[in-house]
């Protein structure tokens, strides 16, 4: 005990945040304090676990299974310690905050203190500290000996920053069976996440058995076709597979129990009043029109929503009664996002209800709807939580808000005294791309690299100290429109889940990405052992155009990790013969391939860039107006880098303007005969991106006096990737000026109607 006090004293007096050897202590999320020591504890078949209370043994179960599965070591319990080889676990948690633990490791023994959750988490830390050294095999006369498994000496005190460390899984768009969900929960436990948001219902499938309404799963659990490819592709393509599934109440109870054993609370989501097509397909009488309704086979937002009729509320009351009985946690998620109001506008019932309740518009009708549900849940002893839309038009007391369309909803909710979980799309949507590399599997869009997840801090600076208390924590969401296989779930989740865990558990003011990254590199060994298909995007070779006055396009390659060797090939990728040293000069249309190597082994995927050269490629370009800071990756050079933006788009491929013109001048270096100018633009109305409404060009010989060359006014064409051309009579010029005007107002009936449209341009080409 005195020894423990001494160690604690050392820990608290150690500098606030001292970095230790990341490879030796690759713990994620980063513990509150870790003090490294020399020497190792040897973990082997003789190691025993001693607990001061038998009941604590259940907290060690997962750890024992993991050690057995990953290192082949079976750890036995013992009533008393063995000299030099014992893990002592003590329920003495005085002065230890909830979920916290203290862990002391030396050559002879390990001591772990904490409450139940703390002990569980302390063992997950221990698991992450295990090293297996094959090179240290003892010399032997006979056959090979087992590798040496060690845990490095150190003292740790640890505790979480936030009480809601959440991860969501959408099982409606794609269904994943019970065993998958349990594995998902184990991954959460590994990263000390404690709240599982289970998105059980949506337009594309109802996944929870409700005894009173069997058609919810019998009809609502199945769809007859599913979209192939991206939902913005035209024409749409579908498979003809009868797809679906659901969890029986027995299975739900089993999962909830299992989650509880991992100290995870399950928050079920029952979506309403929008995203409810599966419910309507099963019980059309809940709609504002007669239907028939079909379980959706494609993605997006649908106009058919629940009608706020008395029989709808009776139905939902019965559904929620069964839901509440299945989930012991405090919160039930009631959705509330993306509810179109068309049906309510055209329904005589809704209009007269609005009059009766003195509701000014359909948004207020939705808050009235929400209020009924919030109260209904309160009567059942539960609190409602919903997507930030539920805040619009006033929110009933006691309901909590999950802020997904940025942080604004969360900020407004905290100011109004509602509890908040931060889950803003730009930092927490794991269905977005994590790499700009061309080899990424299809995703919904967006760009969320590991570093950006890591940078997230869930408490906005604009809140007062009192308001900050309302921020419960952070959550990442995994929507599965484009994720049908479990290996792809892994790919989208790992390693971003590791970055999320640090945002939720560790002291975010002390977060340091490069230190995280170093720990992650060793941590990958554990993921390899667990056979997880994690994304290796952080090894990706990236390429960028750098200025140079040699008349060529100078293309620099790099990796985040400077210890890796980059090799490249031109024309074909069969053979990486060239070691990259300095920027490559590109003088003609060609493909470049590159990959990162460690110890002669390829660790990254092969990256490929297709250069298509024209007179403007690599030339000096100036912009009169900078693109929006959100879409300015690569700067002006991006427009003459010889590469076209792709679709589905990634922010890094395109420059974007909103309410502002593209006004670029390119210096071709010398008088040149030109006959055409082209810009490459994007059309994606779901993201408010529209084609330019006009595109014009001027030319000049001196860079001062410009004469108009050609003008084109355009009508939007519903084509995702659009080239716009201007043809000139053969003109001699050294300077070309290009001006393109975005659409100033998105037409009615489209997402973002009334707002200025985005204009995305990837390339200006001169021929
Ligand atoms: C918006 S996030 C949705 C989901 C989609 C997701 C795709 C939210 C509350 N609604 O229905 O799956 O975008 O990223």
XYZ file of C-alpha atoms and ligand atoms in Angstrom:
781
model
C 0.000 0.000 0.000
C 2.775 2.455 0.861
C 4.397 1.526 -2.416
C 1.146 2.371 -4.207
C 1.030 5.783 -2.541
C 4.592 6.481 -3.562
C 3.814 5.585 -7.158
C 0.725 7.765 -7.133
C 2.780 10.621 -5.782
C 5.299 10.149 -8.588
C 2.529 10.059 -11.170
C 0.833 13.201 -9.991
C 4.040 15.107 -9.661
C 5.334 14.012 -13.082
C 5.031 16.776 -15.624
C 1.529 17.292 -16.894
C 2.088 15.425 -20.098
C 5.374 13.684 -20.518
C 5.807 11.636 -23.649
C 7.087 8.135 -23.253
C 8.277 5.560 -25.745
C 5.213 5.160 -27.955
C 6.238 1.776 -29.337
C 6.776 0.370 -25.850
C 3.491 1.775 -24.466
C 1.088 1.831 -27.440
C -2.046 2.421 -25.359
C -5.086 3.946 -27.087
C -6.892 5.981 -25.806
C -3.908 7.653 -24.164
C -4.070 7.174 -20.384
C -4.389 10.187 -18.144
C -0.895 9.602 -16.715
C 1.688 6.978 -17.546
C 5.073 6.763 -15.934
C 7.458 4.386 -17.726
C 9.946 2.107 -15.985
C 12.528 -0.327 -17.224
C 12.085 -4.084 -17.082
C 9.209 -6.302 -18.149
C 6.608 -8.541 -16.590
C 6.586 -11.953 -18.279
C 3.158 -13.207 -19.168
C 2.989 -16.968 -19.606
C 1.031 -20.089 -18.837
C 2.190 -19.893 -15.205
C 0.800 -16.398 -14.659
C -2.199 -16.357 -12.337
C -4.940 -13.878 -11.591
C -5.845 -13.115 -7.986
C -8.941 -11.060 -7.222
C -9.918 -9.799 -3.778
C -13.584 -10.546 -4.527
C -14.778 -13.539 -6.496
C -17.415 -11.347 -8.140
C -14.658 -9.422 -9.904
C -13.830 -12.443 -12.000
C -16.511 -11.473 -14.488
C -14.530 -8.298 -15.260
C -11.533 -10.366 -16.283
C -13.416 -12.735 -18.609
C -12.968 -10.756 -21.832
C -9.279 -10.203 -21.083
C -8.701 -13.899 -20.490
C -10.450 -14.780 -23.737
C -8.408 -12.209 -25.644
C -5.095 -13.405 -24.202
C -6.022 -16.987 -25.049
C -7.147 -16.186 -28.589
C -4.349 -13.787 -29.488
C -1.343 -15.187 -27.608
C -2.373 -18.759 -26.857
C -1.911 -18.227 -23.110
C -4.481 -19.564 -20.672
C -4.590 -17.529 -17.477
C -5.798 -19.365 -14.374
C -7.336 -17.882 -11.232
C -5.683 -18.493 -7.965
C -6.636 -17.828 -4.368
C -3.236 -16.441 -3.567
C -0.354 -14.982 -5.541
C 2.568 -16.921 -6.940
C 5.932 -15.490 -6.310
C 6.911 -13.336 -9.230
C 4.088 -14.078 -11.627
C 0.750 -12.671 -10.551
C -1.869 -10.185 -11.650
C -3.514 -8.860 -8.473
C -6.891 -7.252 -8.944
C -8.341 -5.200 -6.141
C -11.730 -3.604 -5.765
C -10.189 -0.900 -3.582
C -11.317 2.098 -5.574
C -11.059 4.825 -2.976
C -10.172 8.106 -4.690
C -10.639 6.581 -8.121
C -13.286 8.318 -10.284
C -16.032 6.307 -12.020
C -14.624 4.180 -14.848
C -11.091 5.041 -13.713
C -8.347 2.642 -12.600
C -4.784 2.477 -11.336
C -2.352 0.016 -12.793
C 1.140 -0.784 -11.521
C 3.350 -3.124 -13.493
C 6.794 -4.342 -12.498
C 8.935 -7.381 -13.238
C 7.257 -9.524 -10.605
C 3.664 -8.538 -10.411
C 0.861 -6.431 -11.737
C -1.522 -4.583 -9.438
C -4.795 -3.223 -10.717
C -7.234 -1.144 -8.641
C -10.641 0.216 -9.545
C -14.387 -0.157 -9.496
C -15.923 -2.756 -11.807
C -15.738 -0.676 -14.981
C -12.272 0.597 -14.068
C -10.939 -2.922 -13.665
C -12.476 -3.923 -16.954
C -10.789 -0.953 -18.686
C -7.487 -1.486 -16.876
C -7.346 -4.976 -18.351
C -7.970 -3.608 -21.853
C -4.999 -1.320 -21.276
C -2.993 -4.336 -20.185
C -3.969 -6.192 -23.336
C -2.729 -3.320 -25.480
C 0.596 -3.337 -23.638
C 1.398 -6.967 -24.437
C 4.423 -7.445 -26.670
C 5.440 -10.679 -28.229
C 9.088 -10.986 -29.047
C 9.929 -13.858 -31.319
C 13.565 -12.850 -31.586
C 14.091 -13.307 -27.847
C 13.347 -17.028 -27.993
C 15.490 -18.789 -25.441
C 18.258 -20.900 -26.916
C 17.350 -24.528 -26.795
C 18.786 -27.839 -27.655
C 15.568 -29.191 -28.981
C 12.843 -27.747 -31.161
C 11.601 -24.178 -31.242
C 10.399 -22.615 -28.013
C 7.374 -20.358 -27.674
C 7.911 -16.643 -28.144
C 8.441 -14.444 -25.088
C 5.366 -12.461 -24.129
C 6.016 -9.414 -21.981
C 4.282 -6.378 -20.506
C 6.530 -3.343 -19.981
C 6.829 -1.926 -16.463
C 4.999 1.305 -15.791
C 2.481 2.993 -13.523
C -0.782 4.292 -14.901
C -3.622 6.300 -13.478
C -6.471 6.673 -15.860
C -9.972 8.091 -16.083
C -12.247 9.291 -18.892
C -12.922 12.862 -19.861
C -16.507 12.258 -21.021
C -19.257 9.968 -19.820
C -20.780 9.409 -23.309
C -18.235 7.784 -25.567
C -20.460 6.532 -28.297
C -20.429 4.539 -31.473
C -23.416 4.025 -33.717
C -24.225 1.249 -36.146
C -26.893 1.414 -38.835
C -28.342 -2.081 -39.250
C -31.275 -0.926 -41.385
C -29.564 -0.077 -44.653
C -27.592 -3.275 -44.252
C -28.291 -5.954 -41.693
C -25.605 -7.601 -39.586
C -26.354 -10.672 -37.498
C -26.014 -11.041 -33.758
C -22.463 -12.348 -33.716
C -21.262 -9.364 -35.752
C -22.901 -6.975 -33.319
C -21.169 -8.704 -30.426
C -17.829 -8.354 -32.150
C -18.571 -4.674 -32.697
C -19.178 -4.325 -28.958
C -15.853 -5.999 -28.209
C -14.094 -3.486 -30.450
C -15.810 -0.715 -28.539
C -14.620 -2.203 -25.254
C -11.054 -2.357 -26.514
C -11.216 1.429 -26.936
C -13.135 2.116 -23.715
C -16.255 3.267 -25.570
C -19.340 2.865 -23.422
C -22.444 3.766 -25.452
C -23.723 1.750 -28.401
C -26.292 3.621 -30.495
C -28.156 0.938 -32.393
C -29.951 2.390 -35.427
C -32.639 -0.286 -35.661
C -35.206 1.237 -38.008
C -35.171 3.292 -41.181
C -36.744 3.460 -44.635
C -34.822 0.396 -45.798
C -35.709 -2.059 -43.041
C -37.227 -2.545 -39.585
C -34.905 -4.734 -37.525
C -36.398 -5.209 -34.055
C -39.119 -7.749 -33.275
C -42.232 -6.127 -31.776
C -44.604 -8.831 -30.546
C -47.730 -6.716 -30.863
C -47.013 -5.759 -34.477
C -45.441 -8.763 -36.211
C -45.704 -7.202 -39.663
C -43.031 -4.659 -38.683
C -40.425 -7.353 -39.172
C -42.338 -9.792 -41.416
C -43.039 -7.073 -43.985
C -40.930 -4.110 -42.862
C -37.800 -6.195 -42.398
C -37.455 -7.069 -46.072
C -36.924 -5.306 -49.373
C -37.092 -6.674 -52.885
C -34.219 -4.821 -54.420
C -31.179 -2.772 -53.458
C -29.413 -0.047 -55.351
C -26.100 -0.925 -56.947
C -23.398 1.739 -57.018
C -23.765 5.326 -55.873
C -27.226 6.845 -55.563
C -26.300 9.779 -57.738
C -25.434 7.544 -60.675
C -27.796 7.645 -63.608
C -29.465 5.476 -64.701
C -30.118 3.773 -61.379
C -29.266 0.097 -61.209
C -30.771 -2.440 -58.790
C -30.212 -6.045 -57.845
C -33.201 -8.375 -57.500
C -32.309 -9.873 -54.147
C -34.907 -10.284 -51.393
C -32.832 -8.708 -48.637
C -33.445 -8.301 -44.933
C -33.419 -9.718 -41.443
C -34.164 -8.698 -37.898
C -33.295 -9.429 -34.271
C -35.757 -11.381 -32.172
C -36.431 -10.013 -28.709
C -34.480 -12.965 -27.346
C -31.456 -11.930 -29.409
C -31.839 -8.297 -28.381
C -31.834 -9.286 -24.718
C -28.766 -11.413 -25.305
C -26.945 -8.506 -26.939
C -27.976 -6.047 -24.233
C -26.707 -8.479 -21.579
C -23.486 -8.975 -23.467
C -23.021 -5.218 -23.832
C -23.615 -4.820 -20.122
C -20.869 -7.320 -19.386
C -18.573 -5.041 -21.427
C -19.795 -1.925 -19.560
C -21.620 -0.694 -22.637
C -25.088 0.842 -22.527
C -27.233 0.225 -25.592
C -29.312 3.131 -26.901
C -31.923 1.846 -29.368
C -33.095 4.169 -32.113
C -36.650 4.057 -33.420
C -36.807 6.630 -36.227
C -39.827 8.923 -36.458
C -41.653 10.716 -38.001
C -39.366 10.563 -41.081
C -37.176 7.673 -42.260
C -40.187 5.479 -41.541
C -41.010 3.806 -44.865
C -40.431 0.312 -43.512
C -42.991 0.982 -40.787
C -45.439 2.368 -43.334
C -44.942 -0.588 -45.660
C -46.044 -2.849 -42.805
C -48.836 -0.627 -41.436
C -49.943 1.816 -44.166
C -52.667 3.198 -41.897
C -49.937 5.191 -40.093
C -49.409 7.383 -43.178
C -51.101 10.530 -44.395
C -51.993 8.915 -47.721
C -53.261 5.432 -48.409
C -50.051 4.164 -49.889
C -49.210 1.443 -50.785
C -45.736 1.940 -49.381
C -42.682 -0.138 -50.103
C -39.585 -0.777 -48.027
C -37.001 1.400 -49.795
C -34.344 -0.186 -51.981
C -32.454 3.041 -52.492
C -30.979 5.731 -50.239
C -31.887 9.287 -49.375
C -34.877 11.041 -47.896
C -38.475 10.014 -48.685
C -41.606 12.125 -48.603
C -43.815 9.480 -47.029
C -43.610 9.961 -43.272
C -45.742 9.095 -40.242
C -48.984 11.038 -39.897
C -49.487 12.574 -36.407
C -52.901 10.875 -35.928
C -54.144 9.505 -32.596
C -53.822 5.942 -33.905
C -50.177 6.622 -34.838
C -49.411 7.668 -31.267
C -51.202 4.620 -29.859
C -49.148 2.462 -32.177
C -45.885 4.167 -31.194
C -46.798 3.947 -27.526
C -47.193 0.193 -27.853
C -43.951 -0.122 -29.795
C -42.040 1.965 -27.252
C -43.445 -0.049 -24.359
C -41.800 -3.146 -25.793
C -38.615 -1.233 -26.649
C -38.303 0.209 -23.142
C -38.722 -3.218 -21.608
C -35.843 -4.543 -23.698
C -33.307 -1.789 -23.056
C -32.516 -0.943 -19.445
C -30.550 2.251 -20.309
C -31.828 5.720 -19.594
C -32.083 6.962 -23.187
C -34.199 5.967 -26.178
C -33.256 7.609 -29.476
C -36.285 8.824 -31.407
C -34.604 9.959 -34.641
C -36.333 13.097 -35.811
C -33.953 13.924 -38.651
C -34.766 14.708 -42.267
C -38.551 14.754 -42.120
C -39.995 16.279 -45.327
C -43.216 18.163 -44.804
C -44.948 17.594 -48.175
C -47.427 15.019 -46.873
C -48.347 17.118 -43.843
C -48.879 20.181 -46.043
C -51.325 18.269 -48.196
C -53.152 16.502 -45.411
C -56.476 17.975 -44.251
C -56.030 16.152 -40.961
C -52.614 17.744 -40.301
C -53.809 21.185 -41.284
C -56.775 21.076 -38.940
C -54.602 19.670 -36.158
C -52.256 22.617 -36.635
C -55.175 25.008 -36.320
C -56.474 23.275 -33.245
C -53.058 23.282 -31.520
C -52.251 26.793 -32.786
C -49.137 25.605 -34.605
C -47.793 28.124 -37.123
C -46.228 25.725 -39.568
C -45.272 22.108 -40.199
C -41.969 22.520 -38.342
C -43.954 23.331 -35.237
C -46.079 20.308 -35.954
C -42.937 18.210 -35.847
C -41.972 19.695 -32.461
C -45.475 18.968 -31.230
C -45.057 15.394 -32.476
C -41.706 15.137 -30.690
C -43.204 16.501 -27.493
C -45.835 13.737 -27.454
C -43.114 11.118 -27.782
C -40.824 12.731 -25.211
C -43.684 12.722 -22.687
C -44.674 9.196 -23.619
C -41.126 8.035 -22.865
C -40.959 9.982 -19.634
C -44.047 8.126 -18.436
C -42.145 4.933 -19.109
C -39.190 6.222 -17.073
C -36.993 7.041 -20.058
C -35.403 10.114 -21.565
C -35.638 10.840 -25.262
C -32.629 11.768 -27.350
C -32.944 12.823 -30.976
C -31.064 14.285 -33.932
C -30.650 18.044 -33.765
C -33.725 18.724 -35.923
C -35.870 18.027 -32.850
C -34.674 21.353 -31.482
C -36.387 23.309 -34.241
C -39.597 24.864 -33.034
C -38.809 24.277 -29.345
C -37.915 21.130 -27.445
C -39.637 19.539 -24.476
C -37.747 19.599 -21.182
C -35.607 16.619 -20.435
C -34.966 15.603 -24.040
C -31.347 15.396 -25.168
C -29.909 16.347 -28.538
C -27.438 14.601 -30.811
C -25.779 17.275 -32.916
C -24.984 15.941 -36.391
C -25.394 18.853 -38.839
C -22.371 20.582 -37.323
C -22.106 21.783 -33.748
C -24.695 24.562 -33.906
C -27.596 22.357 -32.805
C -25.552 21.105 -29.875
C -24.553 24.613 -28.884
C -28.140 25.886 -29.014
C -29.331 22.862 -27.026
C -26.697 23.279 -24.303
C -27.579 26.971 -24.029
C -31.215 25.966 -23.584
C -30.270 23.513 -20.853
C -30.538 20.219 -22.772
C -27.955 17.493 -22.590
C -25.940 17.105 -25.782
C -23.935 14.453 -27.567
C -21.654 15.889 -30.208
C -21.509 13.952 -33.440
C -20.895 16.502 -36.188
C -20.717 15.081 -39.702
C -17.429 16.766 -40.536
C -15.577 14.902 -37.737
C -17.675 11.924 -36.764
C -19.149 10.342 -39.909
C -17.249 7.162 -40.523
C -19.208 6.501 -43.729
C -17.156 9.270 -45.370
C -13.923 8.642 -47.297
C -10.805 8.444 -45.156
C -8.292 8.713 -47.956
C -8.080 10.657 -51.188
C -6.328 7.704 -52.763
C -7.978 6.500 -55.970
C -8.211 2.927 -54.675
C -10.760 3.626 -51.920
C -13.901 1.475 -51.887
C -17.149 3.260 -52.721
C -18.430 5.569 -49.963
C -21.237 8.049 -49.641
C -18.874 11.020 -50.158
C -17.187 13.544 -47.884
C -13.657 13.313 -46.582
C -12.758 12.391 -43.029
C -9.128 11.371 -42.652
C -7.804 9.977 -39.372
C -6.120 13.208 -38.365
C -9.371 15.119 -38.619
C -11.196 12.667 -36.355
C -8.306 12.961 -33.950
C -8.485 16.743 -33.942
C -12.057 16.788 -32.677
C -12.805 18.339 -29.310
C -16.482 17.964 -28.340
C -16.781 21.021 -26.092
C -17.243 24.216 -28.156
C -15.261 27.175 -26.870
C -18.287 29.422 -27.263
C -20.096 27.811 -24.310
C -19.904 29.170 -20.771
C -18.530 26.951 -18.017
C -22.063 26.188 -16.920
C -23.279 25.382 -20.428
C -20.282 23.124 -21.009
C -21.609 20.809 -18.296
C -24.375 19.828 -20.716
C -21.967 18.249 -23.191
C -22.141 14.560 -22.344
C -19.529 13.537 -24.860
C -18.877 12.451 -28.392
C -20.076 9.789 -30.783
C -19.141 8.561 -34.249
C -21.762 7.239 -36.631
C -21.477 4.419 -39.103
C -24.244 4.602 -41.687
C -24.284 1.589 -43.939
C -25.835 2.580 -47.263
C -22.536 1.646 -48.936
C -21.358 -0.931 -46.424
C -22.818 -4.369 -47.012
C -19.959 -6.574 -45.824
C -18.487 -6.982 -42.400
C -14.945 -6.571 -43.715
C -15.925 -3.162 -45.048
C -17.383 -2.234 -41.652
C -13.920 -2.972 -40.284
C -12.288 -0.937 -42.995
C -14.415 2.141 -42.395
C -14.132 1.821 -38.614
C -10.440 1.118 -38.141
C -8.322 3.011 -37.315
C -10.743 5.948 -37.019
C -12.318 4.306 -33.956
C -8.927 4.677 -32.246
C -8.859 8.418 -32.926
C -12.452 8.751 -31.713
C -11.596 6.976 -28.478
C -8.924 9.512 -27.715
C -11.337 12.386 -28.419
C -13.762 10.911 -25.902
C -11.493 9.497 -23.202
C -8.239 11.451 -23.088
C -7.641 15.041 -22.043
C -8.142 16.538 -25.484
C -6.143 19.700 -24.687
C -3.112 17.431 -24.470
C -3.823 15.584 -27.709
C -0.877 15.319 -30.068
C -1.452 13.643 -33.411
C 2.145 12.656 -34.055
C 2.350 10.917 -30.671
C -0.971 9.182 -31.381
C 0.311 8.077 -34.752
C 3.447 6.557 -33.235
C 1.373 4.543 -30.772
C -0.957 3.512 -33.590
C 1.895 2.042 -35.649
C 2.654 -0.510 -32.906
C -1.034 -0.878 -32.121
C -1.487 -2.113 -35.724
C 0.329 -5.306 -34.650
C -2.586 -5.982 -32.317
C -5.109 -5.304 -35.097
C -3.169 -7.687 -37.341
C -3.341 -10.328 -34.649
C -7.090 -9.707 -34.372
C -7.283 -10.131 -38.177
C -9.055 -6.812 -38.576
C -9.244 -5.371 -42.053
C -8.157 -1.882 -41.051
C -7.482 0.941 -43.497
C -3.823 1.632 -44.101
C -4.486 5.110 -45.431
C -1.839 6.634 -43.202
C 0.804 4.842 -45.270
C -0.624 6.130 -48.537
C 1.676 7.920 -50.881
C 0.271 11.307 -51.718
C 1.261 13.430 -54.637
C 1.148 17.132 -55.150
C 2.227 19.596 -57.760
C 5.066 21.841 -56.639
C 6.173 25.060 -58.303
C 9.170 24.868 -60.594
C 10.439 26.879 -63.526
C 11.607 24.018 -65.721
C 8.517 24.192 -67.928
C 7.353 20.760 -66.728
C 4.790 19.704 -64.176
C 6.779 18.985 -61.019
C 5.131 16.245 -59.031
C 6.284 15.607 -55.463
C 5.506 12.361 -53.628
C 5.346 11.994 -49.884
C 4.114 9.829 -47.019
C 3.160 10.899 -43.518
C 5.910 8.645 -42.207
C 9.342 9.784 -43.391
C 10.958 6.477 -42.473
C 9.174 4.754 -45.349
C 10.763 4.401 -48.776
C 8.708 5.511 -51.745
C 9.144 3.665 -55.009
C 7.529 4.647 -58.257
C 7.039 3.553 -61.837
C 5.872 5.319 -64.939
C 3.530 3.783 -67.475
C 2.859 0.509 -65.666
C 3.002 -0.809 -62.127
C 4.505 -4.269 -62.613
C 7.836 -3.196 -61.307
C 8.720 -0.498 -58.800
C 12.317 0.020 -59.828
C 12.799 3.662 -58.987
C 13.353 4.926 -55.479
C 11.818 8.342 -55.170
C 14.218 11.156 -54.328
C 13.016 14.453 -55.756
C 9.977 15.753 -57.637
C 9.221 13.962 -60.889
C 9.036 16.045 -64.041
C 5.984 15.323 -66.107
C 6.114 16.501 -69.683
C 3.520 14.337 -71.343
C 0.236 12.569 -70.651
C 1.077 9.450 -68.659
C 0.282 7.404 -65.580
C 2.460 7.435 -62.455
C 2.354 4.618 -59.916
C 3.855 4.760 -56.453
C 3.825 2.840 -53.184
C 5.452 2.992 -49.747
C 7.855 0.286 -48.597
C 9.247 -0.684 -45.229
C 12.187 -3.111 -45.080
C 11.608 -3.924 -48.734
C 7.961 -4.850 -48.102
C 5.137 -2.872 -49.667
C 3.005 -1.445 -46.849
C 0.720 0.899 -48.757
C -1.571 0.231 -51.639
C -0.385 1.242 -55.084
C -1.376 4.795 -55.867
C -1.991 5.831 -59.433
C -2.253 9.265 -60.991
C -3.287 9.823 -64.559
C -1.857 12.944 -66.065
C -3.461 14.391 -69.100
C -1.380 17.299 -70.315
C -2.489 20.336 -72.262
C -1.041 23.801 -72.808
C -2.085 25.006 -69.334
C -0.731 22.036 -67.379
C 1.878 23.079 -64.815
C 1.780 26.727 -65.922
C 1.611 29.662 -63.534
C -1.950 30.399 -62.498
C -3.279 33.239 -60.359
C -6.767 33.529 -58.881
C -8.457 36.856 -58.228
C -10.708 35.251 -55.651
C -9.622 32.364 -53.475
C -11.935 29.362 -53.296
C -13.816 28.774 -50.072
C -11.348 27.660 -47.341
C -13.306 24.409 -47.025
C -12.562 23.432 -50.620
C -9.153 24.872 -51.365
C -6.956 21.827 -51.006
C -3.891 22.226 -53.229
C -4.658 25.865 -54.040
C -4.784 27.387 -57.521
C -2.307 24.832 -58.916
C -5.046 22.243 -58.576
C -6.686 23.783 -61.653
C -3.664 23.071 -63.864
C -2.350 19.846 -62.338
C -3.256 17.664 -65.300
C -5.752 15.640 -63.237
C -9.519 15.680 -63.384
C -11.672 15.581 -60.281
C -13.572 12.372 -59.706
C -17.070 11.452 -58.728
C -18.268 10.566 -56.086
C -16.272 13.598 -55.123
C -13.755 14.082 -52.386
C -13.080 17.585 -51.100
C -9.433 17.194 -51.991
C -10.112 16.735 -55.724
C -11.969 19.951 -56.337
C -11.817 23.658 -55.653
C -15.154 25.082 -54.563
C -16.771 28.495 -54.645
C -20.080 29.659 -53.253
C -21.516 33.094 -54.012
C -18.198 33.982 -55.627
C -16.693 33.792 -59.102
C -13.851 31.709 -60.363
C -11.536 34.243 -62.000
C -8.224 32.725 -63.070
C -5.365 33.906 -65.271
C -2.908 31.411 -66.686
C 0.496 32.455 -68.024
C 1.400 30.052 -70.823
C 5.009 31.284 -70.681
C 5.152 32.452 -74.291
C 2.881 33.415 -77.163
C 0.966 30.287 -78.049
C -1.693 29.457 -80.614
C -4.826 28.278 -78.880
C -8.163 27.041 -80.157
C -10.142 25.770 -77.185
C -10.580 26.224 -73.451
C -12.327 23.749 -71.189
C -13.276 23.622 -67.525
C -14.262 20.475 -65.638
C -17.157 20.934 -63.256
C -19.360 18.895 -60.973
C -23.113 18.522 -60.504
C -24.329 16.986 -57.234
C -27.541 18.702 -56.149
C -27.813 16.598 -52.985
C -24.673 18.399 -51.777
C -25.845 21.759 -53.193
C -23.263 21.591 -55.964
C -24.463 22.971 -59.299
C -22.792 23.716 -62.617
C -21.698 27.275 -63.417
C -24.317 29.419 -65.099
C -21.763 31.134 -67.302
C -18.250 30.576 -68.447
C -16.187 33.100 -70.429
C -12.607 33.606 -71.526
C -10.289 36.492 -72.434
C -6.828 36.370 -73.960
C -3.871 38.728 -73.852
C -0.329 38.972 -75.151
C 1.031 41.224 -72.400
C -1.015 40.244 -69.355
C -2.451 43.777 -69.116
C -4.768 44.253 -72.082
C -7.251 41.425 -72.430
C -9.713 40.909 -75.269
C -12.865 38.812 -74.957
C -12.413 35.438 -76.583
C -15.681 33.537 -76.062
C -18.716 33.314 -73.770
C -20.991 30.462 -72.937
C -24.241 30.597 -70.951
C -25.308 27.216 -69.775
C -28.387 25.399 -68.635
C -27.778 22.927 -65.837
C -27.417 19.453 -67.228
C -28.055 16.541 -64.911
C -24.657 15.016 -65.472
C -22.360 14.496 -62.499
C -19.099 15.184 -64.280
C -19.425 17.903 -66.824
C -16.898 19.407 -69.219
C -17.678 22.895 -70.502
C -15.959 23.960 -73.704
C -15.258 27.266 -75.396
C -13.998 27.128 -78.971
C -11.959 30.063 -80.292
C -10.785 30.860 -83.755
C -7.105 30.060 -83.604
C -5.816 32.882 -81.411
C -2.282 33.791 -80.436
C -1.906 34.653 -76.748
C 0.396 34.239 -73.786
C -2.232 34.873 -71.097
C -5.658 33.250 -70.783
C -8.236 34.529 -68.333
C -11.188 32.325 -67.400
C -14.262 33.483 -65.479
C -17.072 31.204 -64.322
C -20.127 32.249 -62.365
C -21.918 29.950 -59.907
C -25.676 29.663 -59.625
C -26.764 32.341 -57.157
C -29.867 30.568 -55.875
C -30.765 26.883 -55.787
C -34.200 26.428 -57.370
C -37.198 25.361 -55.294
C -37.760 21.647 -54.834
C -34.035 20.901 -54.496
C -31.926 20.334 -51.397
C -30.727 23.730 -50.122
C -33.355 25.624 -52.168
C -32.972 29.389 -51.859
C -29.301 29.231 -50.853
C -26.326 30.040 -53.079
C -25.109 26.939 -54.903
C -21.612 25.536 -54.722
C -19.527 25.546 -57.896
C -16.811 22.890 -58.017
C -14.043 23.052 -60.636
C -11.181 20.595 -60.938
C -9.322 21.663 -64.028
C -8.840 24.351 -66.649
C -7.509 23.037 -69.939
C -6.136 25.034 -72.869
C -5.518 23.493 -76.256
C -27.877 11.640 -42.859
S -27.223 11.650 -39.901
C -28.712 10.810 -42.135
C -28.716 9.360 -42.388
C -27.798 9.003 -43.511
C -26.505 9.783 -43.369
C -25.458 9.435 -44.363
C -28.741 11.589 -39.927
C -29.393 11.965 -38.699
N -29.406 11.251 -41.049
O -30.026 8.926 -42.642
O -27.539 7.633 -43.457
O -26.806 11.160 -43.511
O -24.213 10.024 -44.052
